[in-house]
Coordinates of C-alpha atoms and ligand atoms in Angstrom, one line a residue:
M1 CA -8.0 16.1 -13.5
N2 CA -5.6 13.2 -12.9
C3 CA -4.4 12.6 -9.3
C4 CA -2.1 10.1 -7.7
V5 CA -2.6 9.0 -4.1
V6 CA 0.5 7.6 -2.3
G7 CA 1.3 6.5 1.2
L8 CA 3.9 8.6 3.0
Q9 CA 4.8 6.2 5.8
W10 CA 5.2 2.4 6.1
G11 CA 1.8 1.6 4.6
D12 CA -1.8 1.4 5.9
E13 CA -2.1 5.1 6.0
G14 CA -5.8 5.0 4.9
K15 CA -5.2 5.1 1.1
G16 CA -8.2 2.8 0.5
K17 CA -10.6 5.2 2.3
I18 CA -9.2 8.3 0.4
V19 CA -9.2 6.6 -3.0
D20 CA -12.8 5.4 -2.5
T21 CA -13.8 8.9 -1.5
L22 CA -12.1 10.7 -4.4
A23 CA -13.3 8.0 -6.8
E24 CA -16.7 9.6 -6.7
H25 CA -15.4 12.2 -9.1
S26 CA -13.1 9.9 -11.2
D27 CA -13.8 7.9 -14.3
I28 CA -10.9 5.5 -13.8
V29 CA -8.9 4.2 -10.8
V30 CA -5.5 2.5 -11.4
R31 CA -3.4 0.2 -9.2
Y32 CA 0.1 0.5 -10.4
S33 CA 2.4 -1.4 -8.0
G34 CA 2.7 -4.1 -5.4
G35 CA 0.4 -7.1 -5.2
A36 CA -1.8 -8.9 -2.7
N37 CA 0.5 -7.8 0.1
A38 CA -1.7 -4.6 0.1
G39 CA -4.8 -4.5 2.1
H40 CA -7.0 -1.4 1.4
T41 CA -10.1 -1.0 3.5
V42 CA -13.2 0.6 2.1
I43 CA -16.3 1.0 4.3
V44 CA -19.6 1.7 2.6
G45 CA -22.5 1.8 5.2
D46 CA -22.5 -1.6 6.9
D47 CA -20.2 -3.2 4.3
R48 CA -16.5 -3.5 4.9
F49 CA -14.3 -4.4 1.9
A50 CA -10.7 -5.4 2.2
L51 CA -9.2 -5.0 -1.3
H52 CA -5.8 -6.6 -2.1
L53 CA -5.5 -6.3 -5.8
L54 CA -8.6 -4.5 -7.1
P55 CA -8.3 -0.7 -7.1
S56 CA -10.4 0.9 -4.3
G57 CA -12.6 2.4 -6.9
A58 CA -14.1 -1.1 -7.5
V59 CA -16.9 -0.7 -5.1
R60 CA -18.3 2.2 -7.1
P61 CA -20.2 0.6 -10.0
N62 CA -19.5 3.4 -12.5
V63 CA -15.7 3.5 -12.0
V64 CA -13.4 1.7 -14.5
C65 CA -10.7 -0.3 -12.7
V66 CA -7.2 -0.8 -14.2
I67 CA -4.4 -3.0 -12.9
T68 CA -1.2 -2.1 -14.7
N69 CA 2.1 -3.7 -15.8
A70 CA 4.0 -3.4 -12.5
V71 CA 1.4 -5.0 -10.3
V72 CA 2.1 -8.7 -9.5
V73 CA -1.2 -10.4 -9.8
D74 CA -2.1 -13.4 -7.7
P75 CA -4.8 -15.1 -9.8
D76 CA -6.4 -16.8 -6.8
T77 CA -6.8 -13.6 -4.8
I78 CA -8.1 -11.5 -7.6
T79 CA -10.7 -14.1 -8.6
K80 CA -11.9 -14.3 -5.0
E81 CA -12.1 -10.5 -4.9
I82 CA -14.1 -10.4 -8.1
D83 CA -16.4 -13.1 -6.8
S84 CA -16.9 -11.5 -3.3
L85 CA -17.9 -8.2 -5.0
A86 CA -20.3 -10.1 -7.3
Q87 CA -22.0 -11.6 -4.2
K88 CA -22.8 -8.0 -3.2
N89 CA -24.1 -7.3 -6.7
I90 CA -21.1 -5.3 -7.7
T91 CA -19.9 -6.6 -11.1
L92 CA -16.5 -5.9 -12.7
D93 CA -17.7 -7.1 -16.1
N94 CA -16.6 -4.6 -18.9
R95 CA -15.0 -2.2 -16.4
L96 CA -11.9 -4.1 -15.2
F97 CA -8.7 -4.1 -17.3
I98 CA -5.6 -6.0 -16.3
S99 CA -2.3 -5.5 -18.1
E100 CA -1.3 -8.4 -20.3
N101 CA 2.3 -7.6 -19.1
A102 CA 1.5 -7.9 -15.4
H103 CA 3.4 -10.8 -13.8
L104 CA 1.6 -13.7 -12.1
V105 CA 2.2 -14.7 -8.5
L106 CA 2.0 -18.5 -8.6
D107 CA 2.0 -21.1 -5.8
Y108 CA 5.8 -21.6 -5.9
H109 CA 6.3 -17.9 -5.2
K110 CA 4.2 -18.1 -2.0
K111 CA 6.0 -21.2 -1.0
E112 CA 9.4 -19.6 -1.7
D113 CA 8.4 -16.6 0.4
Q114 CA 7.4 -18.8 3.3
L115 CA 10.4 -21.1 3.2
G116 CA 12.8 -18.2 2.8
E117 CA 11.3 -16.3 5.8
E118 CA 11.2 -19.4 8.0
S119 CA 14.8 -20.2 7.2
L120 CA 15.9 -16.6 8.3
G121 CA 14.6 -17.2 11.8
K122 CA 15.1 -14.0 13.9
N123 CA 16.5 -12.2 10.8
K124 CA 13.3 -12.5 8.8
L125 CA 11.9 -9.4 7.1
G126 CA 8.3 -10.1 8.3
T127 CA 6.9 -10.2 4.8
T128 CA 3.2 -10.9 4.2
I129 CA 4.1 -14.3 2.6
R130 CA 2.1 -13.4 -0.4
G131 CA 5.0 -14.3 -2.8
I132 CA 5.8 -10.7 -3.6
G133 CA 9.6 -10.8 -3.4
P134 CA 10.0 -14.1 -5.3
C135 CA 7.7 -13.0 -8.1
Y136 CA 9.5 -9.6 -8.6
A137 CA 12.8 -11.5 -8.4
D138 CA 11.6 -13.8 -11.3
K139 CA 10.5 -10.7 -13.2
V140 CA 13.9 -9.1 -12.9
G141 CA 15.6 -12.4 -13.7
R142 CA 13.3 -12.7 -16.8
S143 CA 13.9 -16.3 -17.9
Y144 CA 11.5 -17.9 -15.4
A145 CA 8.8 -15.2 -15.3
V146 CA 5.1 -15.8 -16.2
R147 CA 3.0 -12.9 -17.4
M148 CA -0.7 -12.5 -17.9
A149 CA -0.3 -12.8 -21.7
D150 CA 1.3 -16.3 -21.2
L151 CA -2.1 -17.6 -20.2
R152 CA -3.1 -17.2 -23.9
D153 CA -1.0 -20.1 -25.1
L154 CA -1.5 -22.9 -22.6
K155 CA 0.6 -25.4 -24.6
E156 CA 3.6 -23.2 -24.5
L157 CA 2.9 -22.2 -20.8
G158 CA 2.8 -25.9 -19.9
A159 CA 6.3 -26.5 -21.3
K160 CA 7.5 -23.3 -19.5
L161 CA 6.0 -24.4 -16.2
E162 CA 7.7 -27.9 -16.5
S163 CA 11.1 -26.2 -16.6
I164 CA 10.3 -23.6 -13.9
V165 CA 8.8 -26.1 -11.5
D166 CA 11.6 -28.5 -12.0
R167 CA 14.1 -25.8 -11.2
K168 CA 12.2 -24.5 -8.2
N169 CA 11.8 -28.1 -6.8
K170 CA 15.5 -28.7 -7.0
V171 CA 16.3 -25.4 -5.3
F172 CA 13.6 -25.9 -2.6
A173 CA 14.7 -29.5 -1.9
A174 CA 18.4 -28.5 -1.7
L175 CA 17.9 -25.4 0.5
Y176 CA 14.9 -26.4 2.6
N177 CA 14.4 -30.1 2.1
A178 CA 10.9 -29.2 0.8
E179 CA 8.4 -31.6 -0.9
P180 CA 8.2 -31.3 -4.7
M181 CA 5.4 -29.4 -6.4
S182 CA 3.6 -30.7 -9.5
A183 CA 3.9 -28.7 -12.8
A184 CA 0.8 -30.5 -14.2
G185 CA -1.3 -29.5 -11.1
L186 CA -0.2 -25.9 -11.6
L187 CA -1.0 -26.0 -15.4
E188 CA -4.5 -27.2 -14.5
K189 CA -4.9 -24.1 -12.2
C190 CA -3.6 -21.9 -15.0
K191 CA -6.3 -23.2 -17.3
S192 CA -9.0 -21.9 -15.0
Y193 CA -7.0 -18.7 -14.5
A194 CA -7.0 -18.2 -18.3
E195 CA -10.8 -18.7 -18.4
R196 CA -11.5 -16.3 -15.6
L197 CA -9.0 -13.6 -16.2
L198 CA -8.2 -13.4 -19.9
P199 CA -11.4 -11.5 -20.6
F200 CA -10.0 -8.7 -18.6
A201 CA -6.5 -8.7 -20.1
T202 CA -5.5 -5.9 -22.4
D203 CA -2.8 -3.3 -23.2
T204 CA -3.4 -1.0 -20.3
T205 CA -0.8 1.6 -21.4
E206 CA -2.7 2.1 -24.6
F207 CA -6.0 2.2 -22.7
L208 CA -4.8 4.8 -20.3
H209 CA -3.3 7.1 -22.9
K210 CA -6.4 7.0 -25.0
S211 CA -8.5 7.7 -21.9
I212 CA -6.3 10.8 -21.2
M213 CA -6.8 12.0 -24.8
D214 CA -10.5 11.6 -24.2
G215 CA -10.3 13.8 -21.2
K216 CA -11.1 11.1 -18.6
S217 CA -10.3 11.8 -15.0
I218 CA -7.9 9.2 -13.7
L219 CA -7.0 8.4 -10.1
F220 CA -3.8 6.4 -9.5
E221 CA -3.8 4.4 -6.3
G222 CA -0.4 3.7 -4.6
A223 CA 0.1 0.5 -2.5
Q224 CA 2.3 0.2 0.6
G225 CA 4.1 3.5 1.5
T226 CA 7.1 5.5 0.5
L227 CA 9.3 4.2 3.3
L228 CA 8.7 0.7 2.0
D229 CA 10.0 1.6 -1.5
L230 CA 12.6 -0.9 -2.7
D231 CA 15.0 1.9 -3.8
H232 CA 14.1 4.7 -1.5
G233 CA 12.8 3.1 1.7
T234 CA 14.4 1.4 4.7
F235 CA 16.2 -1.4 2.8
P236 CA 16.2 -4.3 3.3
F237 CA 13.0 -3.9 5.4
V238 CA 11.0 -2.8 2.4
T239 CA 8.7 -4.4 -0.2
S240 CA 10.0 -5.5 -3.6
S241 CA 8.6 -2.7 -5.7
N242 CA 8.8 1.1 -6.1
S243 CA 5.9 1.9 -3.7
S244 CA 6.7 5.7 -3.6
A245 CA 5.2 8.2 -6.1
L246 CA 8.3 7.6 -8.2
G247 CA 6.9 4.1 -9.0
M248 CA 3.8 5.5 -10.7
P249 CA 5.2 6.4 -14.1
A250 CA 7.1 3.2 -14.7
G251 CA 4.4 1.2 -13.0
S252 CA 1.6 2.5 -15.3
G253 CA 3.3 3.7 -18.5
V254 CA 1.9 7.2 -17.8
P255 CA 4.5 9.9 -17.2
S256 CA 4.1 11.9 -13.9
K257 CA 3.9 15.0 -16.1
M258 CA 0.4 13.9 -17.0
V259 CA -0.7 13.8 -13.4
D260 CA -2.0 17.1 -12.1
K261 CA -1.8 16.4 -8.4
F262 CA 0.1 14.1 -6.1
L263 CA -1.8 13.6 -2.8
G264 CA 0.2 12.0 0.1
V265 CA -1.6 10.1 2.8
A266 CA -0.2 9.9 6.3
K267 CA -1.7 9.0 9.7
A268 CA -1.5 11.5 12.6
Y269 CA 0.8 8.9 14.2
T270 CA 2.9 6.1 12.6
T271 CA 2.5 2.4 12.2
R272 CA 4.7 -0.3 10.8
V273 CA 4.2 -4.1 10.2
G274 CA 7.1 -6.4 9.9
A275 CA 10.7 -5.8 10.9
G276 CA 12.9 -2.7 10.5
P277 CA 13.9 0.5 12.2
F278 CA 11.1 2.7 13.5
P279 CA 12.5 5.7 15.5
T280 CA 9.2 6.9 17.0
E281 CA 7.9 3.5 18.0
Q282 CA 6.1 3.3 21.3
D283 CA 6.4 -0.2 22.5
N284 CA 4.4 0.7 25.6
D285 CA 1.0 1.8 26.9
I286 CA 0.8 4.7 24.4
G287 CA 1.4 2.3 21.5
Q288 CA -1.1 -0.1 22.9
Y289 CA -3.7 2.8 23.2
I290 CA -3.2 3.7 19.6
R291 CA -3.4 0.1 18.4
E292 CA -6.7 -0.6 20.2
K293 CA -8.3 2.8 19.5
G294 CA -7.2 2.9 15.8
G295 CA -7.9 -0.8 15.2
E296 CA -4.2 -1.2 14.1
Y297 CA -4.2 -4.9 13.1
G298 CA -3.1 -5.8 9.5
T299 CA -5.8 -5.9 6.8
T300 CA -4.0 -8.6 5.0
T301 CA -2.3 -10.7 7.7
G302 CA -4.1 -9.6 10.9
R303 CA -0.8 -9.0 12.6
P304 CA -0.8 -6.3 15.3
R305 CA 0.8 -3.2 13.8
R306 CA 3.7 -1.6 15.6
C307 CA 2.6 1.9 16.7
G308 CA 4.3 5.2 17.5
W309 CA 4.2 9.0 17.3
F310 CA 4.0 11.0 14.0
D311 CA 7.5 11.3 12.4
A312 CA 7.8 14.6 10.5
V313 CA 11.3 13.6 9.4
G314 CA 10.1 10.5 7.6
V315 CA 6.9 12.1 6.2
S316 CA 8.8 15.2 4.9
Y317 CA 11.3 13.0 3.1
A318 CA 8.5 11.0 1.5
A319 CA 6.7 14.2 0.5
T320 CA 9.9 15.6 -0.9
I321 CA 10.8 12.6 -3.1
G322 CA 7.2 12.3 -4.2
A323 CA 6.8 16.0 -5.1
I324 CA 3.6 15.8 -3.0
D325 CA 1.2 18.7 -3.5
S326 CA -0.9 18.2 -0.5
V327 CA -1.5 15.7 2.3
A328 CA -4.5 13.8 3.7
L329 CA -3.9 13.3 7.5
M330 CA -5.8 10.3 8.7
H331 CA -6.9 9.0 12.1
L332 CA -6.8 12.3 13.9
D333 CA -9.7 10.9 15.9
T334 CA -7.5 8.0 17.2
L335 CA -5.4 10.5 19.2
T336 CA -8.5 11.8 21.1
G337 CA -8.2 11.2 24.8
L338 CA -4.4 11.4 25.0
K339 CA -3.2 13.9 27.5
E340 CA -0.3 15.0 25.2
V341 CA 0.6 14.2 21.6
E342 CA 4.2 14.0 20.6
I343 CA 5.5 14.9 17.1
C344 CA 9.0 14.1 16.0
R345 CA 10.4 17.2 14.5
A346 CA 14.1 16.1 14.0
Y347 CA 16.5 13.2 14.7
K348 CA 19.7 13.2 16.7
I349 CA 22.2 10.9 15.1
K350 CA 25.7 10.5 16.7
G351 CA 25.0 13.7 18.6
K352 CA 24.1 15.7 15.5
E353 CA 20.6 17.0 14.8
T354 CA 19.1 16.4 11.4
T355 CA 15.7 16.9 9.7
F356 CA 16.6 14.9 6.6
F357 CA 15.7 11.2 6.7
P358 CA 18.9 9.1 6.4
S359 CA 18.9 6.9 3.3
N360 CA 21.1 4.4 5.1
T361 CA 19.2 2.1 7.3
A362 CA 22.0 1.5 9.7
R363 CA 22.2 5.3 10.3
L364 CA 18.4 5.4 10.8
S365 CA 18.7 2.7 13.4
E366 CA 20.9 5.1 15.4
A367 CA 18.4 8.0 15.2
S368 CA 16.8 9.1 18.4
P369 CA 13.7 11.3 17.9
I370 CA 13.5 14.9 19.1
Y371 CA 9.9 15.6 20.0
E372 CA 7.6 18.6 20.3
T373 CA 4.8 18.1 22.7
I374 CA 1.3 19.3 21.9
P375 CA -1.5 19.3 24.6
G376 CA -4.2 16.7 23.8
W377 CA -8.0 17.0 23.5
E378 CA -10.9 15.0 25.0
E379 CA -13.8 15.9 22.7
D380 CA -15.2 13.3 20.2
I381 CA -14.2 14.7 16.8
S382 CA -15.7 12.0 14.6
K383 CA -18.7 14.1 13.6
V384 CA -16.8 17.3 12.9
S385 CA -17.0 18.4 9.3
D386 CA -15.4 21.9 9.5
F387 CA -11.8 22.3 10.5
H388 CA -12.6 25.3 12.7
D389 CA -15.0 23.2 14.7
L390 CA -12.2 20.9 15.9
P391 CA -10.9 21.5 19.4
T392 CA -8.1 24.1 19.4
N393 CA -5.5 21.6 20.4
A394 CA -6.5 19.3 17.6
Q395 CA -6.2 22.2 15.2
N396 CA -2.8 23.0 16.6
C397 CA -1.7 19.5 16.1
V398 CA -2.6 19.6 12.4
C399 CA -1.0 23.0 12.0
R400 CA 2.3 22.0 13.6
I401 CA 2.4 18.9 11.4
E402 CA 1.8 21.0 8.4
E403 CA 4.6 23.4 9.3
M404 CA 7.0 20.6 10.0
I405 CA 6.4 18.7 6.8
K406 CA 6.1 22.0 4.8
K407 CA 3.0 20.7 2.9
P408 CA -0.6 21.7 3.2
V409 CA -3.0 19.3 4.9
T410 CA -6.1 19.5 2.8
I411 CA -8.0 16.4 4.0
I412 CA -8.4 15.2 7.6
G413 CA -9.7 11.7 8.6
V414 CA -11.8 11.7 11.7
G415 CA -13.2 8.2 11.4
P416 CA -13.2 5.2 9.0
E417 CA -16.5 6.1 7.3
R418 CA -16.7 8.0 4.0
S419 CA -18.5 10.9 5.8
E420 CA -15.9 11.1 8.6
T421 CA -13.7 13.3 6.5
I422 CA -12.9 17.0 6.7
F423 CA -12.0 18.9 3.5
R424 CA -10.1 22.2 4.0
Ligands
LIG1 P1 -4.4 1.4 3.4 O1 -3.6 0.1 3.3 O2 -3.6 2.6 3.3 O3 -5.6 1.4 2.5 O4 -5.0 1.4 4.9 P2 -5.7 0.1 5.7 O5 -7.1 -0.1 5.1 O6 -4.8 -1.1 5.7 O7 -5.7 0.6 7.2 C1 -6.4 1.8 7.5 C2 -7.4 1.5 8.5 O8 -7.9 2.7 9.1 C3 -8.7 0.9 8.0 O9 -9.3 0.0 8.9 C4 -9.6 2.0 7.7 O10 -11.0 1.7 7.8 C5 -9.3 2.9 8.9 N1 -9.3 4.4 8.7 C6 -9.0 5.1 7.6 N2 -9.1 6.4 7.9 C7 -9.4 6.5 9.2 C8 -9.6 7.6 10.0 O11 -9.5 8.8 9.7 N3 -10.0 7.3 11.3 C9 -10.1 6.1 11.8 N4 -10.5 5.9 13.0 N5 -10.0 5.0 11.0 C10 -9.6 5.2 9.7
LIG2 P1 -0.8 -1.4 2.1 O1 -1.0 -1.2 0.6 C1 1.9 -2.3 5.4 C2 5.4 -4.8 4.5 C3 5.4 -6.2 5.2 C4 6.9 -6.3 5.4 C5 7.5 -5.7 4.1 C6 7.8 -6.7 3.0 O2 -2.0 -2.1 2.7 O3 -0.4 -0.2 2.8 P2 6.2 -8.1 1.3 O4 5.1 -9.1 1.6 O5 5.8 -6.9 0.5 O6 7.5 -8.7 0.8 O7 6.6 -7.6 2.8 O8 6.5 -4.8 3.6 N1 4.2 -4.5 3.8 C7 3.2 -3.7 4.2 N2 3.0 -3.1 5.3 N3 1.0 -2.2 4.5 C8 1.2 -2.8 3.2 O9 0.4 -2.5 2.2 C9 2.3 -3.6 3.1 N4 2.7 -4.4 2.1 C10 3.9 -4.9 2.5 O10 4.7 -6.1 6.4 O11 7.3 -5.6 6.5
LIG3 MG1 -3.3 -1.7 4.3

């Protein structure tokens, strides 16, 4: 069976934990979008892994890991990840495949991201400064893009970098009065990238289709979340790729028809990092309670995440455009101890009630949430393994969310560990 796991909110839903858990029964795990802006946490016993580019199946020694064409690969980050796993005796040799068509995030992309954000002042997007937007912009622009396969001909790459760096230096100097970068220095780095990464480079589309023909079970791992999708999210406060389920076919070369199940991941509340509208945000004691109890600090940047109530309007929309079959509802345990839990069932926009998420961000900014209140629960639920053993109010909370989003909740997260998971 092939399955695709995708975030239904603004990222950090707990995809890493779910992918790691499901990877036990998968042959291959595939990252198909985004870059090192992602931070996916996997906890195995006392070990905590924060994966940015490697698929979350990487910590299981028998799982093959694939990074496909639409991922923007930061060679420094991925080499560090490979090395840090090796230090724990987890080797990626012969089981990591990186698309030769994947674009490379180079130093000037990160510099451009940082300079661009700084210059925007209070209008900044709040990016992760991982060079994601500038790298995807170069991909779309084509002429100044560098792909994995370019590392194979360092002479030609050297000439290309001369012209790219010259151009970037002129632009950065003119716009930001920035110091010039050296093309020769970057080429030196590319030589070591070639040595380290080319052994993993291949045609991942061919590999995946052959694997499907061989009956292998493939798990596709989304990065970010549907509401951060470049085309379908809260533009411009989004990432620069199609981070919804709709990005999976183009991102991997495998049509969604070949995927048996799309599993959406959402938290029992909402978080967001960076700027942009967030109708159910609780910039108050409730938000602070959730942040501290849920450990809501960025896996990639360490920034405190903005926290708020579960938004059934946003999650329904994400589940609809992703044709989601079922949902994993994470962090139910984080809500333990609250007197009451609010769930946003609809928005009021200009005096009119709606349950459909507005595609226009200005309209979303005008939305005020309409809440349904559920009584809370006090009992520790982290050791519960059967849904019916949850406190009645916690069961009600899950059931109301299920009714509002019109999708079955088949997995419930009650803690960060692999074992702290309820399957229904
Ligand atoms: P991802 O980007 O979607 O993979 O999510 P992150 O790893 O960035 O953030 C999710 C955080 O929540 C991590 O620290 C996980 O260890 C933790 N986590 C995942 N599921 C649960 C859960 O059900 N309960 C609790 N308390 N923590 C969880
Ligand atoms: P995972 O995979 C949460 C957010 C940034 C910023 C916006 C644009 O861990 O869920 P970018 O660096 O992509 O140009 O930033 O997107 N963002 C994420 N927020 N989780 C992520 O990934 C994110 N990746 C990007 O905070 O608001
Ligand atoms: Mg994350």
